[in-house]
Amino acid sequence: MSRRTIVALMGAGIMGAPMARNIARAGFAIRAWNRTPEKVKALLNEGVSVCATPFACVADADVVILMLSTGAVCDEVLFGADGTQGVAPVLKRGAVVVVMSSIPVETAQRHAERLKALGCGYVDAPVSGGERGAIEGNLSIMAGGAEGDLARVLPVLSAMGRVTHVGPCGAGQLAKIANQLIVGVTIGAVAEALLLVEKGGGDAEAVHRALQGGFADSTVWRQHGRRMIERNFKPGAYAHVQLKDLDTARDLAASLGLDLRFGALARDLYARMCETGGAALDHSALYLELAEARKTPPNQPHALANMTNGS
Amino acid sequence: MSRRTIVALMGAGIMGAPMARNIARAGFAIRAWNRTPEKVKALLNEGVSVCATPFACVADADVVILMLSTGAVCDEVLFGADGTQGVAPVLKRGAVVVVMSSIPVETAQRHAERLKALGCGYVDAPVSGGERGAIEGNLSIMAGGAEGDLARVLPVLSAMGRVTHVGPCGAGQLAKIANQLIVGVTIGAVAEALLLVEKGGGDAEAVHRALQGGFADSTVWRQHGRRMIERNFKPGAYAHVQLKDLDTARDLAASLGLDLRFGALARDLYARMCETGGAALDHSALYLELAEARKTPPNQPHALANMTNGS
């Protein structure tokens, strides 16, 4: 019988903590580290070892998962920065690092190269499905990397959700950006359609029901459409994060010689929304921006300036 | 026991013929008329009476359904044009006319007024779901009109699909336009996302699977996304019809003081696509237009010029 796989998870926050819990439930030996240790103490009662440092966390681990806030934080924890030391040199030879945060494609590719030189594998595996998906263990996990590396971590990833191998290293991030691009533009489509129905005197609630199951149906129609009808723009997912994702999509597209027409329009509208007080609203509040599109002259504050934090 | 409801259906074509069949199966007395009589002969074997003229079709009918190609054709059949006579004067007092074609909102409102003066009710009830939905009797039917008129035709409409009352007369058309607006823009979102994945070196097929069930998922993602990956642009739904629908959405929005930003972008891209040889492709071929967006200077023919009829 083979030795039990040891899993390290760094960044046991809103997403990482329930992910660690599901890995423990699946029978793996799992250790977690979080920058703010108070937040992970509860995991001790659920079969997760809590470590005081990243070094203690990764020691002897076969699979090292990062669920940290940004690519820069992943860089720092793996390779160090400003005189601090990263964990990369103490990783077990043959370990596979899995970055599940959303980070730039080129950061993922750089990680893979540096870790390969140390004898370690690398998979980029960002997720979709949010806190609820993390808790319920049904995240959509978009994995990029070599077939062999993915095969070694697949049992662990499968404890957190549904894994799809979407291409070489970086492809997971590419899929995540594609996901965010679709969401941002579809919110625009849904907002304009509901504005048309409401201004035309239709019953938006009834149209919302009628279009379900047809060609116009989408998760955005069901969830964000409902928010728009109820004028419930409490986040959810922040408009400023949607803007950041659309910036990433634009930059990536530009580097590939691709011009995103719908993506650029959505990006500009979210930018204007964030500049005029809407940054902390849910991204579905693009509805308000589009409702105002004609009435407000450029560079003038408008209705959104009076709405913040979605409360 | 009340007398059996008599239903007349005018326009028994690709959509109308299976609709008539489902009305017959539900036990109503149904008569159909079609401009080209050869097309409806098969209905005789399925419990549908076939009439030689619109007048014979509507005589004594309680419910008069129009599934004709345009608002102008509905006008002509109902009220006559250029010396021809329409059926409106021979309608039974108390009959309800149901226009299931996609026609302008103001045409529907005008129909309702003129028929009211003749003692008849009116419901506008365009559909979504296509030929397959018509055959299977699971169309999404968006009904606008007075509560009382709708109540009288509901048993008949329910034989063809799921009926939602979306507001006063014209609201059905409004809902249909909202539907088409969402579809046109979502096709753009899906096309840009797939272009990003493909140019970035990801596995589009795998990403297509990975994103199902998440926030980016939609009917367009599943059906039109698949067409794009397979480069299958055989219609389906024509690009020139999508353009017509986006024109309708734009005109209606303008009349309401609303500026459709995403709708306008989609409209312009479809217009360019139709001008350069793509009119008879499926509307998902917007993918090709967006793939070319950067490479081709304005007013120059491009790759689409060599692709027609989707064959």
Coordinates of C-alpha atoms in Angstrom, one line a residue:
Chain A
M1 CA 0.0 0.0 0.0
S2 CA 1.4 3.4 -0.9
R3 CA 2.2 6.0 1.7
R4 CA -0.6 8.6 2.3
T5 CA -0.3 11.7 0.1
I6 CA 0.7 14.8 2.1
V7 CA -1.0 18.0 1.0
A8 CA 0.0 21.5 1.9
L9 CA -2.4 24.4 1.4
M10 CA -1.2 28.0 1.8
G11 CA -3.9 30.7 1.9
A12 CA -6.7 29.2 4.0
G13 CA -9.1 32.1 3.7
I14 CA -12.7 32.3 2.5
M15 CA -12.0 29.9 -0.3
G16 CA -9.0 28.1 1.0
A17 CA -10.4 27.0 4.4
P18 CA -13.4 25.1 3.0
M19 CA -11.1 23.6 0.3
A20 CA -8.7 22.3 3.0
R21 CA -11.7 20.8 4.8
N22 CA -12.8 18.9 1.7
I23 CA -9.3 17.6 1.2
A24 CA -9.3 16.3 4.8
R25 CA -12.6 14.7 4.3
A26 CA -11.3 12.9 1.2
G27 CA -8.7 11.2 3.5
F28 CA -5.6 13.1 2.6
A29 CA -3.0 14.3 5.2
I30 CA -3.5 18.0 5.0
R31 CA -1.6 21.0 6.5
A32 CA -2.7 24.6 6.1
W33 CA -1.0 27.9 6.6
N34 CA -2.6 31.3 6.6
R35 CA -1.0 34.7 7.0
T36 CA -3.6 35.5 9.7
P37 CA -3.4 32.4 11.9
E38 CA -6.6 33.2 13.9
K39 CA -8.7 32.5 10.8
V40 CA -7.7 28.9 10.4
K41 CA -7.8 27.6 14.0
A42 CA -11.3 26.2 13.4
L43 CA -9.8 23.8 10.9
L44 CA -7.9 22.0 13.7
N45 CA -11.2 20.3 14.7
E46 CA -11.7 19.1 11.2
G47 CA -8.7 17.0 10.5
V48 CA -6.4 19.8 9.2
S49 CA -3.0 20.5 10.7
V50 CA -2.4 24.2 11.1
C51 CA 1.2 25.4 10.5
A52 CA 2.8 28.5 11.9
T53 CA 5.0 29.1 8.8
P54 CA 4.9 28.3 5.0
F55 CA 8.1 26.3 5.6
A56 CA 6.5 24.0 8.1
C57 CA 3.5 23.7 5.8
V58 CA 5.4 22.5 2.7
A59 CA 7.9 20.2 4.4
D60 CA 7.6 16.7 3.0
A61 CA 4.4 17.7 1.1
D62 CA 3.7 15.9 -2.2
V63 CA 1.1 18.4 -3.3
V64 CA 1.5 22.1 -2.5
I65 CA -1.6 24.2 -3.1
L66 CA -1.6 28.0 -3.2
M67 CA -4.8 29.9 -2.8
L68 CA -3.4 33.4 -2.2
S69 CA -4.7 36.8 -3.2
T70 CA -2.6 37.7 -6.2
G71 CA 0.2 36.5 -8.5
A72 CA 2.7 38.8 -6.6
V73 CA 1.8 37.1 -3.2
C74 CA 2.3 33.7 -4.8
D75 CA 5.7 34.9 -6.1
E76 CA 6.7 36.0 -2.7
V77 CA 5.6 32.9 -0.9
L78 CA 7.3 30.6 -3.5
F79 CA 10.4 32.5 -4.3
G80 CA 10.8 35.3 -1.7
A81 CA 10.9 39.1 -2.1
D82 CA 12.8 42.0 -0.6
G83 CA 15.1 39.9 1.5
T84 CA 12.4 37.4 2.7
Q85 CA 12.9 33.8 1.7
G86 CA 10.4 31.7 -0.3
V87 CA 9.6 28.0 0.2
A88 CA 10.7 26.8 -3.2
P89 CA 14.2 25.7 -2.1
V90 CA 12.8 23.5 0.7
L91 CA 10.1 21.8 -1.5
K92 CA 10.5 18.0 -1.7
R93 CA 12.0 17.0 -5.1
G94 CA 9.0 15.6 -7.1
A95 CA 6.4 17.7 -5.4
V96 CA 3.8 19.4 -7.6
V97 CA 2.8 23.0 -6.9
V98 CA -0.8 23.9 -7.8
V99 CA -1.7 27.6 -7.9
M100 CA -5.4 27.9 -7.6
S101 CA -5.5 31.7 -7.4
S102 CA -6.3 33.8 -10.5
I103 CA -2.9 35.1 -11.6
P104 CA -1.5 36.3 -15.0
V105 CA -0.7 33.7 -17.6
E106 CA 2.9 34.7 -17.8
T107 CA 3.3 34.5 -14.0
A108 CA 2.1 30.9 -14.1
Q109 CA 4.5 30.1 -17.0
R110 CA 7.4 31.6 -15.0
H111 CA 6.5 29.6 -11.9
A112 CA 6.5 26.4 -13.9
E113 CA 10.0 27.1 -15.3
R114 CA 11.6 28.0 -12.0
L115 CA 10.0 25.0 -10.3
K116 CA 11.0 22.6 -13.1
A117 CA 14.7 23.6 -12.4
L118 CA 14.2 22.5 -8.8
G119 CA 12.7 19.2 -9.8
C120 CA 9.1 20.1 -9.0
G121 CA 6.0 20.0 -11.2
Y122 CA 3.5 22.8 -11.6
V123 CA -0.2 23.1 -12.4
D124 CA -2.2 26.3 -12.7
A125 CA -5.8 25.6 -11.6
P126 CA -8.0 28.6 -11.0
V127 CA -11.5 28.0 -10.0
S128 CA -15.0 29.2 -10.6
G129 CA -18.0 28.8 -8.3
G130 CA -17.1 31.1 -5.4
E131 CA -17.3 30.5 -1.7
R132 CA -20.4 28.3 -2.1
G133 CA -18.7 26.0 -4.6
A134 CA -15.7 25.8 -2.3
I135 CA -17.9 24.8 0.7
E136 CA -19.9 22.3 -1.3
G137 CA -16.8 20.8 -3.1
N138 CA -18.3 21.5 -6.5
L139 CA -15.9 24.1 -7.8
S140 CA -15.2 24.2 -11.6
I141 CA -11.4 23.8 -11.7
M142 CA -9.6 24.8 -14.9
A143 CA -6.3 23.0 -14.9
G144 CA -3.3 23.9 -17.1
G145 CA 0.0 21.9 -17.1
A146 CA 1.7 18.8 -18.2
E147 CA -0.4 15.6 -18.3
G148 CA 1.9 13.9 -15.8
D149 CA 1.9 16.7 -13.3
L150 CA -1.9 16.9 -13.4
A151 CA -2.3 13.1 -13.1
R152 CA -0.4 13.3 -9.8
V153 CA -2.6 16.0 -8.2
L154 CA -5.9 14.9 -9.7
P155 CA -7.2 12.9 -6.7
V156 CA -6.6 15.9 -4.5
L157 CA -8.2 18.4 -6.8
S158 CA -11.2 16.1 -7.3
A159 CA -11.9 16.5 -3.6
M160 CA -12.7 20.2 -4.3
G161 CA -14.7 20.0 -7.5
R162 CA -14.8 19.1 -11.2
V163 CA -11.4 19.2 -12.9
T164 CA -11.0 19.9 -16.6
H165 CA -7.5 19.8 -18.2
V166 CA -7.7 22.8 -20.5
G167 CA -4.2 22.8 -22.0
P168 CA -0.5 23.5 -21.2
C169 CA 0.7 25.6 -18.2
G170 CA -1.1 28.9 -18.2
A171 CA -4.2 27.6 -20.0
G172 CA -6.1 27.4 -16.7
Q173 CA -5.6 31.1 -16.2
L174 CA -6.6 31.7 -19.9
A175 CA -9.9 29.8 -19.3
K176 CA -10.6 31.8 -16.1
I177 CA -10.1 35.1 -18.0
A178 CA -12.4 33.8 -20.8
N179 CA -14.9 33.0 -18.1
Q180 CA -14.7 36.5 -16.6
L181 CA -14.9 38.2 -20.1
I182 CA -18.1 36.3 -20.9
V183 CA -19.6 37.2 -17.5
G184 CA -18.8 40.9 -17.9
V185 CA -20.2 41.2 -21.4
T186 CA -23.3 39.0 -20.6
I187 CA -24.1 41.3 -17.7
G188 CA -24.2 44.2 -20.2
A189 CA -26.5 42.2 -22.6
V190 CA -28.9 41.3 -19.7
A191 CA -28.9 44.8 -18.4
E192 CA -29.8 46.4 -21.8
A193 CA -32.6 43.8 -22.4
L194 CA -34.2 44.5 -19.0
L195 CA -33.9 48.2 -19.5
L196 CA -35.7 47.8 -22.8
V197 CA -38.5 45.8 -21.2
E198 CA -38.9 48.1 -18.3
K199 CA -38.9 51.3 -20.3
G200 CA -41.2 49.8 -22.9
G201 CA -43.8 49.0 -20.2
G202 CA -43.3 45.2 -20.0
D203 CA -43.4 43.1 -16.9
A204 CA -39.7 42.5 -16.2
E205 CA -40.4 39.8 -13.6
A206 CA -42.6 37.9 -16.1
V207 CA -40.1 38.3 -19.0
H208 CA -37.4 37.0 -16.6
R209 CA -39.4 33.9 -16.2
A210 CA -40.4 33.6 -19.9
L211 CA -36.9 33.7 -21.2
Q212 CA -35.6 30.9 -19.0
G213 CA -34.9 27.7 -20.9
G214 CA -34.6 29.5 -24.2
F215 CA -31.7 30.8 -26.3
A216 CA -31.3 34.0 -24.2
D217 CA -31.0 31.9 -21.0
S218 CA -27.8 32.0 -19.0
T219 CA -26.5 31.9 -15.4
V220 CA -26.1 35.7 -15.7
W221 CA -29.7 36.1 -16.8
R222 CA -31.0 34.0 -13.9
Q223 CA -28.8 35.4 -11.1
H224 CA -27.7 38.9 -12.2
G225 CA -30.9 39.5 -14.0
R226 CA -32.8 38.9 -10.7
R227 CA -30.5 41.3 -8.9
M228 CA -31.2 44.0 -11.5
I229 CA -35.0 43.5 -11.3
E230 CA -34.7 43.7 -7.5
R231 CA -32.2 46.6 -7.6
N232 CA -30.0 44.5 -5.2
F233 CA -26.4 45.5 -5.9
K234 CA -24.9 44.4 -2.6
P235 CA -21.8 42.4 -3.6
G236 CA -21.4 39.4 -4.4
A237 CA -18.6 40.0 -6.8
Y238 CA -17.2 43.5 -6.8
A239 CA -17.3 45.8 -9.9
H240 CA -13.7 46.7 -9.3
V241 CA -12.7 43.0 -9.5
Q242 CA -14.7 42.7 -12.7
L243 CA -12.8 45.7 -14.1
K244 CA -9.4 44.2 -13.1
D245 CA -10.4 41.0 -14.9
L246 CA -11.4 42.9 -18.0
D247 CA -8.1 44.8 -17.9
T248 CA -6.3 41.4 -17.7
A249 CA -8.3 40.1 -20.7
R250 CA -7.5 43.3 -22.7
D251 CA -3.8 43.1 -22.0
L252 CA -3.6 39.4 -22.8
A253 CA -5.6 39.9 -26.0
A254 CA -3.3 42.7 -27.1
S255 CA -0.3 40.5 -26.5
L256 CA -1.9 38.0 -28.9
G257 CA -2.8 40.5 -31.6
L258 CA -6.5 40.2 -30.8
D259 CA -8.9 43.1 -30.5
L260 CA -11.8 42.5 -28.0
R261 CA -14.6 44.7 -29.1
F262 CA -17.3 43.6 -26.6
G263 CA -14.6 43.2 -23.9
A264 CA -13.4 46.7 -24.5
L265 CA -16.9 48.2 -24.2
A266 CA -17.5 46.4 -21.0
R267 CA -14.1 47.4 -19.6
D268 CA -14.8 51.1 -20.4
L269 CA -18.2 51.0 -18.8
Y270 CA -16.9 49.3 -15.7
A271 CA -14.1 51.8 -15.5
R272 CA -16.5 54.7 -15.6
M273 CA -18.7 53.0 -13.0
C274 CA -15.7 52.5 -10.7
E275 CA -14.6 56.1 -11.2
T276 CA -18.0 57.4 -10.2
G277 CA -18.6 55.6 -7.0
G278 CA -19.7 52.2 -8.1
A279 CA -16.5 50.2 -7.4
A280 CA -17.8 48.5 -4.3
L281 CA -21.2 47.6 -5.8
D282 CA -21.9 44.1 -7.3
H283 CA -20.8 43.8 -10.9
S284 CA -24.5 43.5 -11.9
A285 CA -24.8 47.2 -11.1
L286 CA -23.6 47.8 -14.6
Y287 CA -27.4 48.0 -15.1
L288 CA -27.3 51.5 -13.4
E289 CA -24.4 52.6 -15.6
L290 CA -26.3 51.6 -18.8
A291 CA -29.5 53.2 -17.5
E292 CA -27.6 56.4 -17.3
A293 CA -25.8 56.0 -20.5
R294 CA -27.6 58.6 -22.5
K295 CA -28.7 61.1 -19.9
T296 CA -25.3 62.1 -18.5
P297 CA -22.8 64.1 -20.4
P298 CA -19.2 62.7 -20.4
N299 CA -17.0 63.5 -17.4
Q300 CA -20.0 64.4 -15.2
P301 CA -20.8 62.6 -12.0
H302 CA -24.2 60.9 -12.2
A303 CA -26.6 58.8 -10.2
L304 CA -24.0 56.1 -9.3
A305 CA -22.0 58.7 -7.3
N306 CA -24.6 58.5 -4.6
M307 CA -24.5 54.8 -4.3
T308 CA -21.6 53.0 -2.6
N309 CA -21.0 49.7 -0.8
G310 CA -24.2 48.4 -2.0
S311 CA -25.9 48.9 1.3
Chain B
M1 CA -71.0 20.8 -22.0
S2 CA -69.7 23.7 -23.9
R3 CA -69.3 23.7 -27.6
R4 CA -65.8 22.7 -28.8
T5 CA -63.4 25.7 -29.4
I6 CA -62.7 26.3 -33.1
V7 CA -59.2 27.5 -33.9
A8 CA -58.0 29.0 -37.1
L9 CA -54.3 29.1 -37.9
M10 CA -53.0 31.2 -40.8
G11 CA -49.4 30.6 -41.9
A12 CA -48.9 26.9 -41.6
G13 CA -45.2 26.9 -42.6
I14 CA -42.1 25.5 -40.8
M15 CA -43.4 26.7 -37.5
G16 CA -47.1 26.9 -38.1
A17 CA -47.6 23.4 -39.4
P18 CA -46.3 21.6 -36.3
M19 CA -48.1 24.1 -34.1
A20 CA -51.4 23.2 -35.9
R21 CA -50.6 19.5 -35.3
N22 CA -50.2 20.1 -31.6
I23 CA -53.4 22.0 -31.4
A24 CA -55.2 19.1 -33.1
R25 CA -53.7 16.6 -30.7
A26 CA -54.9 18.7 -27.7
G27 CA -58.5 18.1 -29.0
F28 CA -59.4 21.4 -30.5
A29 CA -61.2 21.8 -33.9
I30 CA -58.5 23.3 -36.0
R31 CA -58.4 24.7 -39.5
A32 CA -55.3 25.9 -41.3
W33 CA -54.6 28.1 -44.2
N34 CA -51.3 28.6 -46.0
R35 CA -50.4 30.8 -48.9
T36 CA -48.7 27.8 -50.6
P37 CA -51.4 25.1 -50.2
E38 CA -49.1 22.2 -51.2
K39 CA -47.2 22.6 -47.9
V40 CA -50.1 21.9 -45.6
K41 CA -51.7 18.9 -47.3
A42 CA -50.0 16.5 -44.9
L43 CA -51.9 18.1 -42.1
L44 CA -55.1 16.6 -43.4
N45 CA -54.0 13.2 -42.1
E46 CA -53.4 14.6 -38.6
G47 CA -56.8 16.1 -37.7
V48 CA -56.3 19.5 -39.2
S49 CA -58.8 20.9 -41.8
V50 CA -57.1 22.7 -44.6
C51 CA -58.8 25.8 -46.0
A52 CA -58.4 27.3 -49.5
T53 CA -58.8 30.9 -48.3
P54 CA -58.2 33.0 -45.1
F55 CA -62.0 33.7 -45.1
A56 CA -62.9 30.0 -45.0
C57 CA -60.3 29.5 -42.3
V58 CA -61.5 32.2 -39.9
A59 CA -65.3 31.7 -40.3
D60 CA -66.9 30.9 -36.9
A61 CA -63.4 30.6 -35.3
D62 CA -63.1 31.5 -31.6
V63 CA -59.3 31.8 -31.7
V64 CA -57.5 33.1 -34.8
I65 CA -53.7 32.5 -34.8
L66 CA -51.4 34.2 -37.3
M67 CA -47.9 32.8 -37.8
L68 CA -47.0 34.8 -40.9
S69 CA -43.6 36.1 -42.0
T70 CA -43.8 39.8 -41.1
G71 CA -46.0 42.5 -39.6
A72 CA -46.9 43.7 -43.1
V73 CA -48.2 40.3 -44.1
C74 CA -50.2 40.1 -40.9
D75 CA -51.6 43.6 -41.7
E76 CA -52.6 42.5 -45.2
V77 CA -54.3 39.3 -44.1
L78 CA -56.2 41.0 -41.3
F79 CA -57.1 44.3 -42.9
G80 CA -56.3 44.0 -46.6
A81 CA -54.0 46.1 -48.8
D82 CA -53.9 47.4 -52.3
G83 CA -57.5 46.6 -53.1
T84 CA -57.4 43.1 -51.5
Q85 CA -59.7 42.5 -48.6
G86 CA -58.7 41.3 -45.1
V87 CA -60.5 38.9 -42.9
A88 CA -61.1 41.3 -40.0
P89 CA -64.7 42.2 -41.1
V90 CA -65.8 38.5 -41.2
L91 CA -64.3 37.6 -37.8
K92 CA -66.9 36.3 -35.3
R93 CA -67.7 39.0 -32.6
G94 CA -65.8 37.9 -29.5
A95 CA -63.1 36.0 -31.3
V96 CA -59.5 36.6 -30.1
V97 CA -56.7 37.1 -32.7
V98 CA -53.3 35.9 -31.6
V99 CA -50.3 37.1 -33.6
M100 CA -47.4 34.7 -33.0
S101 CA -45.1 36.2 -35.6
S102 CA -42.4 38.6 -34.5
I103 CA -43.7 42.0 -35.5
P104 CA -43.0 45.6 -34.3
V105 CA -44.5 46.6 -31.0
E106 CA -46.5 49.5 -32.6
T107 CA -48.0 47.2 -35.2
A108 CA -49.3 44.9 -32.5
Q109 CA -50.8 47.9 -30.6
R110 CA -52.5 49.1 -33.8
H111 CA -53.9 45.6 -34.5
A112 CA -55.4 45.5 -31.0
E113 CA -57.1 48.9 -31.4
R114 CA -58.6 48.1 -34.8
L115 CA -59.8 44.7 -33.6
K116 CA -61.3 46.1 -30.4
A117 CA -63.5 48.4 -32.6
L118 CA -64.8 45.2 -34.3
G119 CA -65.6 43.5 -30.9
C120 CA -62.6 41.2 -31.1
G121 CA -59.8 40.6 -28.6
Y122 CA -56.0 40.6 -29.4
V123 CA -53.0 38.9 -27.9
D124 CA -49.4 39.3 -29.3
A125 CA -47.6 36.1 -28.5
P126 CA -44.2 35.7 -30.3
V127 CA -42.3 32.5 -29.6
S128 CA -38.8 31.3 -28.9
G129 CA -37.5 27.8 -29.4
G130 CA -37.5 27.4 -33.2
E131 CA -38.7 24.6 -35.3
R132 CA -37.7 22.0 -32.8
G133 CA -39.7 23.7 -30.0
A134 CA -42.7 23.9 -32.4
I135 CA -42.6 20.2 -33.1
E136 CA -42.1 19.2 -29.5
G137 CA -44.7 21.6 -28.3
N138 CA -42.4 23.2 -25.8
L139 CA -42.1 26.7 -27.3
S140 CA -41.5 29.6 -25.0
I141 CA -44.6 31.8 -25.7
M142 CA -44.3 35.5 -24.6
A143 CA -47.9 36.8 -24.4
G144 CA -48.9 40.5 -24.2
G145 CA -52.5 41.6 -23.9
A146 CA -55.5 42.1 -21.6
E147 CA -55.9 39.4 -18.9
G148 CA -59.4 38.5 -20.2
D149 CA -58.2 38.0 -23.8
L150 CA -55.3 35.9 -22.7
A151 CA -57.5 33.7 -20.4
R152 CA -59.7 32.8 -23.4
V153 CA -56.8 31.6 -25.6
L154 CA -54.6 30.1 -22.9
P155 CA -55.8 26.5 -23.3
V156 CA -55.0 26.7 -27.0
L157 CA -51.6 28.4 -26.5
S158 CA -50.7 25.8 -23.9
A159 CA -50.9 23.1 -26.5
M160 CA -47.9 24.7 -28.2
G161 CA -45.6 25.4 -25.2
R162 CA -45.1 27.3 -22.0
V163 CA -47.0 30.6 -21.9
T164 CA -45.9 33.6 -19.8
H165 CA -48.1 36.8 -19.6
V166 CA -45.4 39.5 -19.9
G167 CA -47.6 42.7 -19.9
P168 CA -50.1 44.6 -21.9
C169 CA -50.5 44.4 -25.7
G170 CA -47.0 44.8 -27.4
A171 CA -45.2 43.4 -24.4
G172 CA -44.8 40.0 -26.0
Q173 CA -43.0 41.6 -28.9
L174 CA -40.9 43.6 -26.4
A175 CA -39.9 40.4 -24.6
K176 CA -39.0 38.8 -28.0
I177 CA -36.8 41.7 -28.9
A178 CA -35.1 41.6 -25.5
N179 CA -34.5 37.9 -26.2
Q180 CA -32.9 38.6 -29.6
L181 CA -30.8 41.4 -28.1
I182 CA -29.4 39.1 -25.4
V183 CA -28.6 36.4 -28.0
G184 CA -26.8 38.8 -30.4
V185 CA -24.6 40.2 -27.7
T186 CA -23.9 36.9 -25.9
I187 CA -22.7 35.5 -29.2
G188 CA -20.2 38.3 -29.2
A189 CA -19.1 37.5 -25.7
V190 CA -18.7 33.8 -26.4
A191 CA -16.8 34.5 -29.7
E192 CA -14.3 36.8 -28.0
A193 CA -13.7 34.3 -25.2
L194 CA -13.1 31.4 -27.5
L195 CA -10.8 33.5 -29.7
L196 CA -8.8 34.4 -26.6
V197 CA -8.5 30.8 -25.6
E198 CA -7.6 29.6 -29.1
K199 CA -5.0 32.3 -29.8
G200 CA -3.6 31.9 -26.3
G201 CA -2.9 28.2 -27.0
G202 CA -5.6 26.7 -24.7
D203 CA -7.8 23.7 -25.6
A204 CA -11.1 25.3 -26.6
E205 CA -12.9 22.1 -26.5
A206 CA -11.9 21.5 -22.9
V207 CA -12.6 25.1 -21.9
H208 CA -16.0 24.7 -23.5
R209 CA -16.7 21.7 -21.1
A210 CA -15.0 23.4 -18.1
L211 CA -17.2 26.5 -18.2
Q212 CA -20.5 24.6 -18.3
G213 CA -22.4 24.9 -15.1
G214 CA -20.6 28.1 -14.0
F215 CA -21.3 31.8 -14.2
A216 CA -20.3 32.0 -17.9
D217 CA -22.6 29.3 -18.9
S218 CA -25.5 30.0 -21.2
T219 CA -27.5 28.4 -24.0
V220 CA -25.4 30.5 -26.4
W221 CA -22.2 29.1 -24.8
R222 CA -23.4 25.5 -25.2
Q223 CA -24.9 25.7 -28.7
H224 CA -23.2 28.6 -30.5
G225 CA -19.9 28.1 -28.7
R226 CA -19.9 24.5 -30.1
R227 CA -20.6 25.8 -33.6
M228 CA -17.6 28.2 -33.3
I229 CA -15.3 25.5 -32.1
E230 CA -16.4 23.3 -35.0
R231 CA -16.4 26.2 -37.5
N232 CA -20.0 25.1 -38.4
F233 CA -21.7 28.2 -39.6
K234 CA -24.5 26.5 -41.6
P235 CA -27.7 28.2 -40.6
G236 CA -29.6 27.7 -38.1
A237 CA -30.6 31.3 -37.6
Y238 CA -29.5 33.7 -40.3
A239 CA -27.1 36.6 -39.6
H240 CA -29.4 38.9 -41.6
V241 CA -32.3 38.0 -39.3
Q242 CA -30.2 38.8 -36.3
L243 CA -29.3 42.1 -37.9
K244 CA -33.0 42.9 -38.5
D245 CA -33.8 42.1 -34.9
L246 CA -30.9 44.3 -33.6
D247 CA -32.2 47.1 -35.9
T248 CA -35.7 46.6 -34.3
A249 CA -34.1 46.8 -30.8
R250 CA -32.2 49.9 -31.7
D251 CA -35.2 51.7 -33.1
L252 CA -37.4 50.7 -30.2
A253 CA -34.8 51.8 -27.7
A254 CA -34.4 55.2 -29.4
S255 CA -38.1 55.7 -29.2
L256 CA -37.9 55.1 -25.4
G257 CA -34.8 57.4 -25.0
L258 CA -32.6 54.5 -24.3
D259 CA -29.1 54.0 -25.7
L260 CA -28.1 50.4 -26.2
R261 CA -24.3 50.3 -26.1
F262 CA -23.8 46.6 -26.4
G263 CA -26.7 46.2 -28.8
A264 CA -25.3 48.9 -31.0
L265 CA -21.9 47.3 -31.1
A266 CA -23.4 43.9 -32.0
R267 CA -25.7 45.6 -34.6
D268 CA -22.7 47.3 -36.3
L269 CA -20.7 44.1 -36.4
Y270 CA -23.6 42.1 -37.9
A271 CA -24.2 44.9 -40.4
R272 CA -20.5 44.7 -41.5
M273 CA -20.7 40.9 -41.6
C274 CA -23.8 41.0 -43.8
E275 CA -22.3 43.6 -46.1
T276 CA -19.2 41.4 -46.7
G277 CA -20.8 38.1 -47.6
G278 CA -21.9 36.7 -44.3
A279 CA -25.7 37.4 -44.4
A280 CA -26.7 33.8 -45.1
L281 CA -24.3 32.3 -42.5
D282 CA -25.5 31.3 -39.0
H283 CA -25.5 34.2 -36.6
S284 CA -22.7 32.4 -34.6
A285 CA -20.4 33.3 -37.5
L286 CA -19.9 36.7 -35.8
Y287 CA -16.9 34.7 -34.5
L288 CA -15.3 35.2 -38.0
E289 CA -16.1 38.9 -38.0
L290 CA -14.4 39.3 -34.5
A291 CA -11.4 37.1 -35.5
E292 CA -10.8 39.6 -38.4
A293 CA -11.6 42.7 -36.3
R294 CA -8.0 43.9 -36.1
K295 CA -6.5 42.6 -39.3
T296 CA -8.7 44.3 -41.9
P297 CA -8.7 48.0 -42.5
P298 CA -12.2 49.6 -42.6
N299 CA -14.2 49.3 -45.9
Q300 CA -12.0 46.5 -47.2
P301 CA -13.4 43.1 -48.1
H302 CA -12.1 40.4 -45.8
A303 CA -12.2 36.6 -45.2
L304 CA -15.9 36.5 -44.9
A305 CA -16.3 37.6 -48.5
N306 CA -15.3 34.1 -49.5
M307 CA -17.8 32.3 -47.3
T308 CA -21.5 32.3 -48.2
N309 CA -24.5 30.1 -47.5
G310 CA -22.6 28.2 -44.9
S311 CA -22.0 25.3 -47.1

